[in-house]
Coordinates of C-alpha atoms and ligand atoms in Angstrom, one line a residue:
M1 CA 39.8 -88.5 29.1
K2 CA 43.4 -89.9 29.0
K3 CA 45.2 -87.9 26.4
V4 CA 44.3 -84.4 25.1
V5 CA 45.7 -82.3 22.4
L6 CA 45.5 -78.6 23.3
A7 CA 45.6 -75.7 20.9
Y8 CA 48.4 -73.8 22.4
S9 CA 49.3 -70.2 21.6
G10 CA 52.1 -70.0 24.1
G11 CA 50.3 -67.2 26.0
L12 CA 49.5 -67.1 29.7
D13 CA 46.0 -68.6 29.4
T14 CA 46.9 -71.7 27.4
S15 CA 50.1 -72.2 29.5
V16 CA 48.0 -72.4 32.6
A17 CA 45.5 -74.6 30.8
V18 CA 48.2 -77.2 30.2
A19 CA 48.7 -77.6 34.0
W20 CA 45.0 -77.2 34.7
L21 CA 44.0 -80.0 32.3
R22 CA 46.6 -82.4 33.8
E23 CA 45.5 -81.7 37.3
Q24 CA 41.7 -81.7 36.7
Y25 CA 41.6 -84.8 34.5
G26 CA 44.8 -86.5 35.4
C27 CA 45.4 -86.8 31.7
E28 CA 48.4 -86.5 29.4
V29 CA 48.5 -83.1 27.6
I30 CA 50.1 -82.6 24.1
T31 CA 50.2 -79.1 22.8
L32 CA 49.8 -78.0 19.2
T33 CA 50.9 -74.5 18.1
V34 CA 50.0 -73.4 14.7
D35 CA 52.0 -70.7 12.9
L36 CA 49.7 -68.7 10.8
G37 CA 52.0 -65.7 10.2
G38 CA 51.5 -62.2 11.3
G39 CA 53.8 -62.8 14.3
S40 CA 51.3 -65.3 15.7
L41 CA 54.2 -67.7 16.6
R42 CA 55.8 -66.9 19.9
E43 CA 59.4 -67.5 20.6
G44 CA 60.2 -70.4 22.9
V45 CA 56.8 -71.8 22.6
E46 CA 57.8 -75.5 22.7
R47 CA 60.0 -75.0 25.7
R48 CA 57.2 -73.2 27.5
A49 CA 54.7 -76.0 26.7
I50 CA 57.0 -78.6 28.2
S51 CA 57.7 -76.4 31.2
A52 CA 53.9 -76.2 31.8
G53 CA 53.7 -80.0 31.8
A54 CA 53.1 -81.0 28.2
S55 CA 54.4 -84.4 27.2
R56 CA 55.0 -83.3 23.7
A57 CA 54.8 -80.0 21.9
Y58 CA 54.0 -79.8 18.2
V59 CA 54.6 -76.6 16.2
V60 CA 53.2 -76.6 12.7
D61 CA 53.9 -74.0 10.1
A62 CA 50.5 -73.8 8.4
R63 CA 50.9 -70.5 6.7
E64 CA 50.8 -71.7 3.1
R65 CA 47.9 -74.0 3.7
F66 CA 46.1 -71.1 5.4
V67 CA 46.6 -68.8 2.5
T68 CA 45.8 -71.2 -0.3
D69 CA 43.0 -73.3 1.2
F70 CA 41.3 -70.8 3.5
V71 CA 42.2 -67.2 2.6
W72 CA 42.1 -67.3 -1.2
P73 CA 38.7 -68.9 -1.6
H74 CA 37.2 -66.1 0.5
L75 CA 39.1 -63.4 -1.5
Q76 CA 37.8 -65.0 -4.7
A77 CA 34.3 -64.9 -3.2
N78 CA 34.6 -61.3 -1.9
A79 CA 33.4 -62.7 1.4
L80 CA 33.3 -60.1 4.1
Y81 CA 31.2 -60.8 7.2
Q82 CA 28.4 -58.2 7.3
G83 CA 30.2 -56.5 4.4
V84 CA 33.1 -55.4 6.6
Y85 CA 35.2 -58.1 8.3
P86 CA 37.7 -60.0 6.1
L87 CA 37.4 -63.0 8.6
A88 CA 41.1 -63.4 9.5
T89 CA 40.3 -65.0 12.9
A90 CA 37.3 -66.9 11.6
L91 CA 39.2 -68.5 8.7
A92 CA 42.1 -69.7 11.0
R93 CA 39.8 -71.7 13.2
P94 CA 38.8 -74.5 10.9
L95 CA 42.4 -75.0 9.9
I96 CA 43.5 -75.2 13.5
A97 CA 40.7 -77.6 14.2
Q98 CA 41.8 -79.7 11.2
L99 CA 45.3 -79.9 12.6
L100 CA 44.1 -80.6 16.1
V101 CA 42.2 -83.6 14.8
E102 CA 45.2 -84.8 12.7
V103 CA 47.5 -84.7 15.7
A104 CA 44.8 -86.3 18.0
Q105 CA 44.4 -89.2 15.6
K106 CA 48.1 -89.6 15.1
E107 CA 48.7 -89.6 18.9
G108 CA 45.7 -91.7 19.7
A109 CA 44.2 -88.9 21.9
D110 CA 40.6 -89.1 23.0
A111 CA 40.1 -85.3 23.3
V112 CA 41.1 -81.9 22.0
A113 CA 41.1 -78.7 24.0
H114 CA 41.1 -75.0 23.3
G115 CA 41.5 -71.8 25.3
C116 CA 38.3 -70.0 24.2
T117 CA 35.8 -68.5 26.6
G118 CA 32.1 -69.3 26.6
K119 CA 30.9 -66.1 25.0
G120 CA 32.8 -65.8 21.7
N121 CA 32.5 -67.2 18.2
D122 CA 35.8 -69.1 18.4
Q123 CA 34.6 -71.8 20.8
V124 CA 31.7 -72.6 18.4
R125 CA 34.0 -72.7 15.4
F126 CA 36.4 -75.1 17.2
D127 CA 33.8 -77.4 18.7
V128 CA 31.7 -77.6 15.5
A129 CA 34.7 -78.2 13.2
V130 CA 36.3 -80.9 15.4
H131 CA 33.0 -82.8 15.8
A132 CA 32.4 -82.6 12.0
L133 CA 35.9 -84.1 11.4
D134 CA 35.9 -86.6 14.1
P135 CA 32.7 -87.1 16.2
G136 CA 34.5 -89.4 18.5
L137 CA 36.7 -86.7 20.0
E138 CA 35.7 -84.9 23.1
V139 CA 36.3 -81.1 23.1
V140 CA 37.2 -79.5 26.3
A141 CA 37.4 -75.7 26.9
P142 CA 39.0 -75.1 30.3
M143 CA 37.7 -71.5 30.4
R144 CA 34.2 -72.8 30.0
V145 CA 34.4 -75.5 32.7
G146 CA 35.9 -73.9 35.7
M147 CA 39.3 -72.5 34.9
G148 CA 38.0 -68.9 34.9
L149 CA 41.0 -67.3 36.6
S150 CA 41.9 -63.6 36.6
R151 CA 45.2 -62.6 35.1
E152 CA 46.7 -62.2 38.6
Q153 CA 45.4 -65.6 39.6
E154 CA 46.8 -67.2 36.5
I155 CA 50.2 -65.6 37.2
D156 CA 50.2 -67.0 40.7
Y157 CA 49.0 -70.4 39.5
A158 CA 51.9 -70.5 37.1
H159 CA 54.5 -69.4 39.6
E160 CA 53.3 -71.9 42.2
R161 CA 54.0 -74.7 39.6
G162 CA 57.2 -73.3 38.2
I163 CA 55.6 -72.7 34.8
E164 CA 57.4 -70.4 32.5
I165 CA 55.1 -67.6 31.4
P166 CA 55.6 -65.1 28.6
I167 CA 57.0 -61.8 29.8
T168 CA 54.4 -59.4 28.4
K169 CA 52.9 -56.3 30.0
A170 CA 49.3 -56.6 30.9
S171 CA 47.4 -55.6 27.8
P172 CA 43.9 -54.2 28.2
Y173 CA 43.0 -55.7 24.8
S174 CA 42.2 -59.1 23.5
I175 CA 44.1 -59.6 20.3
D176 CA 44.2 -62.4 17.7
A177 CA 46.6 -62.1 14.8
N178 CA 47.6 -63.9 11.7
L179 CA 48.9 -63.0 8.2
W180 CA 45.4 -62.0 7.0
G181 CA 44.8 -59.5 9.8
R182 CA 44.6 -58.6 13.5
S183 CA 41.5 -58.6 15.6
I184 CA 41.4 -56.3 18.6
E185 CA 38.7 -56.0 21.2
A186 CA 38.0 -55.0 24.8
G187 CA 39.4 -52.1 26.8
V188 CA 38.0 -48.7 26.0
M189 CA 36.7 -50.1 22.7
E190 CA 33.8 -51.7 24.6
D191 CA 32.2 -48.2 24.3
P192 CA 31.2 -48.2 20.6
W193 CA 31.3 -44.4 20.7
A194 CA 35.0 -44.2 21.8
S195 CA 37.7 -43.9 19.3
P196 CA 40.2 -46.8 19.3
P197 CA 43.4 -45.7 21.1
A198 CA 46.5 -45.3 18.9
D199 CA 48.3 -48.1 20.7
V200 CA 45.9 -50.8 19.3
F201 CA 47.4 -50.5 15.9
E202 CA 50.5 -52.4 14.8
L203 CA 50.2 -52.9 11.1
T204 CA 49.0 -49.6 10.0
V205 CA 50.2 -46.0 10.5
D206 CA 47.8 -43.2 11.4
P207 CA 46.5 -42.3 7.9
A208 CA 47.1 -38.6 8.7
L209 CA 50.8 -39.4 9.1
A210 CA 51.1 -41.5 6.0
P211 CA 53.7 -40.5 3.3
A212 CA 52.6 -39.2 -0.1
A213 CA 50.2 -41.4 -2.0
R214 CA 51.6 -44.2 -4.2
E215 CA 50.2 -46.5 -6.8
I216 CA 50.7 -50.2 -7.1
T217 CA 49.6 -52.8 -9.7
I218 CA 48.3 -56.2 -8.7
A219 CA 47.9 -59.0 -11.2
F220 CA 45.3 -61.8 -10.7
E221 CA 45.0 -65.2 -12.3
G222 CA 41.7 -67.0 -11.9
G223 CA 40.8 -64.6 -9.0
I224 CA 44.1 -65.2 -7.2
P225 CA 46.7 -62.5 -6.8
V226 CA 50.0 -63.5 -8.3
S227 CA 52.2 -60.4 -8.6
I228 CA 52.8 -56.9 -7.3
D229 CA 54.2 -54.3 -9.8
G230 CA 55.0 -57.0 -12.2
E231 CA 57.0 -59.1 -9.8
R232 CA 55.6 -62.7 -9.4
L233 CA 55.5 -63.6 -5.7
H234 CA 54.8 -66.6 -3.6
P235 CA 51.4 -66.2 -1.9
L236 CA 53.0 -65.7 1.5
E237 CA 55.5 -63.1 0.2
L238 CA 52.7 -61.4 -1.7
V239 CA 50.5 -61.0 1.4
D240 CA 53.4 -60.0 3.6
R241 CA 54.6 -57.4 1.2
L242 CA 51.2 -55.9 0.6
S243 CA 50.5 -55.8 4.3
V244 CA 53.6 -53.7 4.8
L245 CA 53.0 -51.5 1.8
A246 CA 49.4 -50.8 2.6
G247 CA 50.1 -50.5 6.3
E248 CA 52.6 -47.8 5.6
H249 CA 49.9 -45.8 3.9
G250 CA 47.4 -46.3 6.8
V251 CA 45.2 -48.6 4.7
G252 CA 43.2 -51.4 6.4
R253 CA 41.8 -50.1 9.6
L254 CA 38.3 -51.3 10.2
D255 CA 35.9 -50.5 13.0
H256 CA 33.0 -52.9 13.2
V257 CA 30.1 -53.4 15.6
E258 CA 29.4 -57.0 14.6
D259 CA 26.9 -59.6 15.5
R260 CA 28.4 -62.6 17.1
L261 CA 26.9 -66.0 16.6
V262 CA 26.1 -66.2 20.3
G263 CA 23.7 -63.2 20.0
I264 CA 26.0 -60.5 21.3
K265 CA 26.8 -57.3 19.5
S266 CA 30.5 -56.7 19.8
R267 CA 32.7 -53.8 18.8
E268 CA 35.8 -55.0 17.1
I269 CA 38.8 -53.2 15.5
Y270 CA 40.5 -54.9 12.7
E271 CA 43.7 -54.2 10.9
A272 CA 43.8 -55.9 7.6
P273 CA 45.9 -54.0 5.2
A274 CA 46.6 -56.7 2.6
A275 CA 43.0 -58.0 2.8
T276 CA 41.6 -54.5 2.3
V277 CA 43.7 -53.9 -0.8
L278 CA 43.2 -57.3 -2.3
H279 CA 39.4 -57.3 -1.8
A280 CA 39.1 -53.9 -3.5
A281 CA 41.3 -55.0 -6.4
H282 CA 39.6 -58.3 -6.8
R283 CA 36.1 -56.7 -6.9
A284 CA 37.4 -54.2 -9.5
L285 CA 38.6 -57.0 -11.7
E286 CA 35.4 -58.9 -11.4
G287 CA 33.5 -55.8 -12.5
L288 CA 35.5 -55.9 -15.7
T289 CA 35.4 -59.6 -16.4
L290 CA 32.1 -61.0 -15.1
S291 CA 28.6 -60.5 -16.4
K292 CA 26.0 -58.4 -14.6
D293 CA 24.1 -61.5 -13.6
T294 CA 27.2 -63.3 -12.3
L295 CA 28.1 -60.3 -10.2
R296 CA 24.7 -60.0 -8.7
F297 CA 24.6 -63.7 -7.8
N298 CA 28.2 -63.6 -6.5
R299 CA 27.1 -61.0 -3.9
L300 CA 24.6 -63.4 -2.5
V301 CA 27.2 -66.2 -2.4
A302 CA 29.7 -63.8 -0.8
D303 CA 27.3 -63.0 2.0
E304 CA 26.4 -66.6 2.5
L305 CA 29.9 -67.9 2.5
A306 CA 31.0 -65.2 4.9
R307 CA 28.2 -66.1 7.3
L308 CA 28.9 -69.8 7.1
S309 CA 32.6 -69.2 7.8
Y310 CA 31.9 -66.7 10.6
D311 CA 29.5 -69.2 12.2
G312 CA 32.0 -72.0 12.1
L313 CA 30.3 -74.1 9.4
W314 CA 33.4 -74.5 7.2
F315 CA 33.0 -78.3 7.0
S316 CA 29.4 -78.2 5.9
A317 CA 28.3 -79.4 2.5
L318 CA 26.9 -76.0 1.7
H319 CA 30.3 -74.3 2.3
R320 CA 32.1 -76.8 0.1
D321 CA 29.6 -76.5 -2.7
L322 CA 29.6 -72.7 -2.6
R323 CA 33.4 -72.7 -2.8
G324 CA 33.1 -75.0 -5.8
Y325 CA 30.8 -72.4 -7.5
V326 CA 33.1 -69.5 -6.6
N327 CA 36.1 -71.3 -7.9
S328 CA 34.4 -72.0 -11.2
S329 CA 33.2 -68.4 -11.5
Q330 CA 36.8 -67.2 -11.2
R331 CA 38.1 -68.8 -14.3
V332 CA 38.0 -65.5 -16.2
V333 CA 39.0 -63.2 -13.4
S334 CA 42.5 -62.6 -14.6
G335 CA 44.1 -59.3 -15.3
E336 CA 45.7 -56.3 -13.5
V337 CA 44.4 -53.6 -11.2
R338 CA 46.1 -50.3 -10.4
I339 CA 45.4 -49.1 -6.8
R340 CA 46.2 -45.8 -5.2
L341 CA 47.2 -46.0 -1.6
D342 CA 46.5 -42.6 -0.2
H343 CA 46.3 -41.7 3.5
G344 CA 44.2 -44.6 4.6
S345 CA 42.3 -45.2 1.4
A346 CA 42.9 -47.7 -1.3
T347 CA 41.1 -46.6 -4.4
I348 CA 41.0 -48.2 -7.8
A349 CA 42.9 -46.2 -10.4
G350 CA 42.5 -48.6 -13.4
R351 CA 42.0 -52.2 -14.4
R352 CA 42.6 -54.2 -17.6
S353 CA 42.2 -57.8 -18.6
P354 CA 42.6 -59.9 -21.8
L355 CA 39.2 -61.4 -20.8
S356 CA 37.5 -58.1 -20.3
L357 CA 33.8 -57.8 -21.1
Y358 CA 34.2 -54.0 -21.5
D359 CA 33.8 -53.0 -25.1
K360 CA 34.9 -49.5 -25.8
S361 CA 33.1 -49.4 -29.2
L362 CA 29.9 -50.0 -27.3
A363 CA 30.6 -47.7 -24.3
T364 CA 32.1 -44.7 -26.2
Y365 CA 30.4 -41.3 -26.7
E366 CA 32.8 -40.6 -29.6
A367 CA 32.2 -40.9 -33.3
D368 CA 33.3 -44.6 -33.6
D369 CA 30.3 -45.6 -31.5
A370 CA 29.0 -49.1 -32.5
F371 CA 25.9 -49.2 -30.3
D372 CA 22.6 -49.1 -32.2
H373 CA 20.8 -46.1 -30.8
A374 CA 17.7 -46.7 -32.9
S375 CA 17.1 -50.2 -31.5
A376 CA 17.1 -48.8 -28.0
V377 CA 13.5 -47.5 -28.7
G378 CA 12.2 -51.0 -29.3
F379 CA 14.0 -52.4 -26.3
I380 CA 12.5 -49.7 -24.0
E381 CA 9.1 -50.3 -25.4
I382 CA 9.1 -54.0 -24.4
F383 CA 11.1 -53.4 -21.2
G384 CA 8.6 -50.8 -20.0
L385 CA 5.5 -52.7 -21.0
P386 CA 4.6 -54.2 -17.6
L387 CA 5.0 -50.9 -15.9
R388 CA 2.8 -49.1 -18.5
V389 CA 0.1 -51.8 -17.9
E390 CA 0.3 -51.5 -14.2
A391 CA 0.1 -47.7 -14.3
A392 CA -2.9 -47.8 -16.6
R393 CA -4.8 -50.3 -14.4
H394 CA -3.7 -49.2 -10.8
G395 CA -2.6 -45.6 -11.3
A396 CA 1.0 -44.6 -11.4
V397 CA 2.6 -44.7 -8.0
G398 CA 3.6 -41.2 -7.0
K399 CA 1.4 -39.4 -9.5
H400 CA -0.8 -37.6 -7.0
H401 CA 0.1 -36.1 -3.7
G402 CA -1.1 -38.6 -1.1
A403 CA -1.6 -41.5 -3.5
A404 CA -4.6 -43.6 -2.6
W405 CA -2.6 -46.7 -1.6
A406 CA -0.6 -44.7 1.0
W407 CA -3.7 -44.0 3.0
T408 CA -5.6 -47.2 2.6
D409 CA -2.9 -49.8 3.1
P410 CA -3.6 -51.1 6.6
L411 CA 0.1 -51.6 7.2
L412 CA 0.9 -48.1 6.3
A413 CA -2.1 -46.4 7.9
G414 CA -0.5 -46.3 11.4
L415 CA 2.8 -44.9 10.1
P416 CA 3.7 -41.2 9.8
Q417 CA 2.7 -40.1 6.3
Q418 CA 5.7 -39.1 4.3
V419 CA 4.3 -38.8 0.8
T420 CA 6.0 -35.7 -0.5
D421 CA 5.6 -35.7 -4.3
K422 CA 3.5 -33.0 -5.7
Ligands
LIG501 N1 35.2 -61.0 16.3 C1 36.2 -61.8 15.5 C2 35.7 -63.1 15.1 O1 34.8 -63.6 15.8 C3 37.5 -61.8 16.1 C4 37.6 -62.5 17.5 C5 39.0 -62.7 17.8 N2 39.4 -62.5 19.2 C6 39.9 -61.4 19.7 N3 40.6 -61.5 20.7 N4 39.8 -60.2 19.2 O2 36.2 -63.7 14.2

């Protein structure tokens, strides 16, 4: 290993990693810092990289690429890992990996490095993505191969070498942040029964202390949000503004015991105000504009896409093909959604679309009802046919207390009997 490109956050761990890589491998270290919004770019990061021994420090503003290429496709898909986590951290990894590979190729480096530990998802995401994009690159994770220093040891290590380190108070939490959300773990949250302490939250106020409820209107075109309250906004501006708006109302706090790829259950607190509102609004608009079958199929796709992204398989063919399907399904998801932000909740107050499938003349209970009530009889006759045949031949399930099948099915025989119908 002669030249390595290190994903550099500017924090203590990666600053020490610059020097550690040079000393361990006698190699040249180039750092890459990626600005993904949400305050993820630290001040003086280039200077600190050089002070730690980097020969060159890249800082790339990838915020727009992050939103348009990584965040929007997952919003369009309604992709939430295990139905909860909007994937802020997970979506950032393939983009950082892409940039690492771009810089490595430009610099003629033979390896890339990252500061992940050996028990999280992020190491998997980086390694797998880098190798998919350039199998010739070696991936080194100092934390996995011997650089396991305590915070105090890292501070000493840096001082001995005159490395400038960020002046931050020791935080008991492990935090990752970008414009799509903050992920917070460790400290007292390792007890899944313990409430997250107030000081873990930065983007959202305590819902109990939020101001009076307010309503906002978000417009979508092709499943992508384009305006707030009638004002057309650049994607970055839209996410930022929504993050502040929703955060002020305490919207977007998530508490998730999630299943990591490496087999560990982990308790994570997320703050994702913009994601929470946009996901709710997008789903509401889909409910109006997509057919029942498309909606049902989309739920499967959402789950699958979320899992692939969470597991770091962004650059797989399946991921790309599912994104293609999602994008196609979104061509009619245009319209507006009204959302009420009220002490921590974001509830749908209304939706409308020129492409709506909702037909009032069919849904109404009023006099101008256009639905043919009489033909419902024939429909039900045919629809219920298989059930009537089954009930006639096998007996209707639930007809008698202790239906025969409940006692004779060998799988059920050992279970406590819970047949309650009379
Ligand atoms: N559990 C989340 C994920 O795997 C977030 C991990 C980010 N790290 C952190 N320090 N909280 O995507």
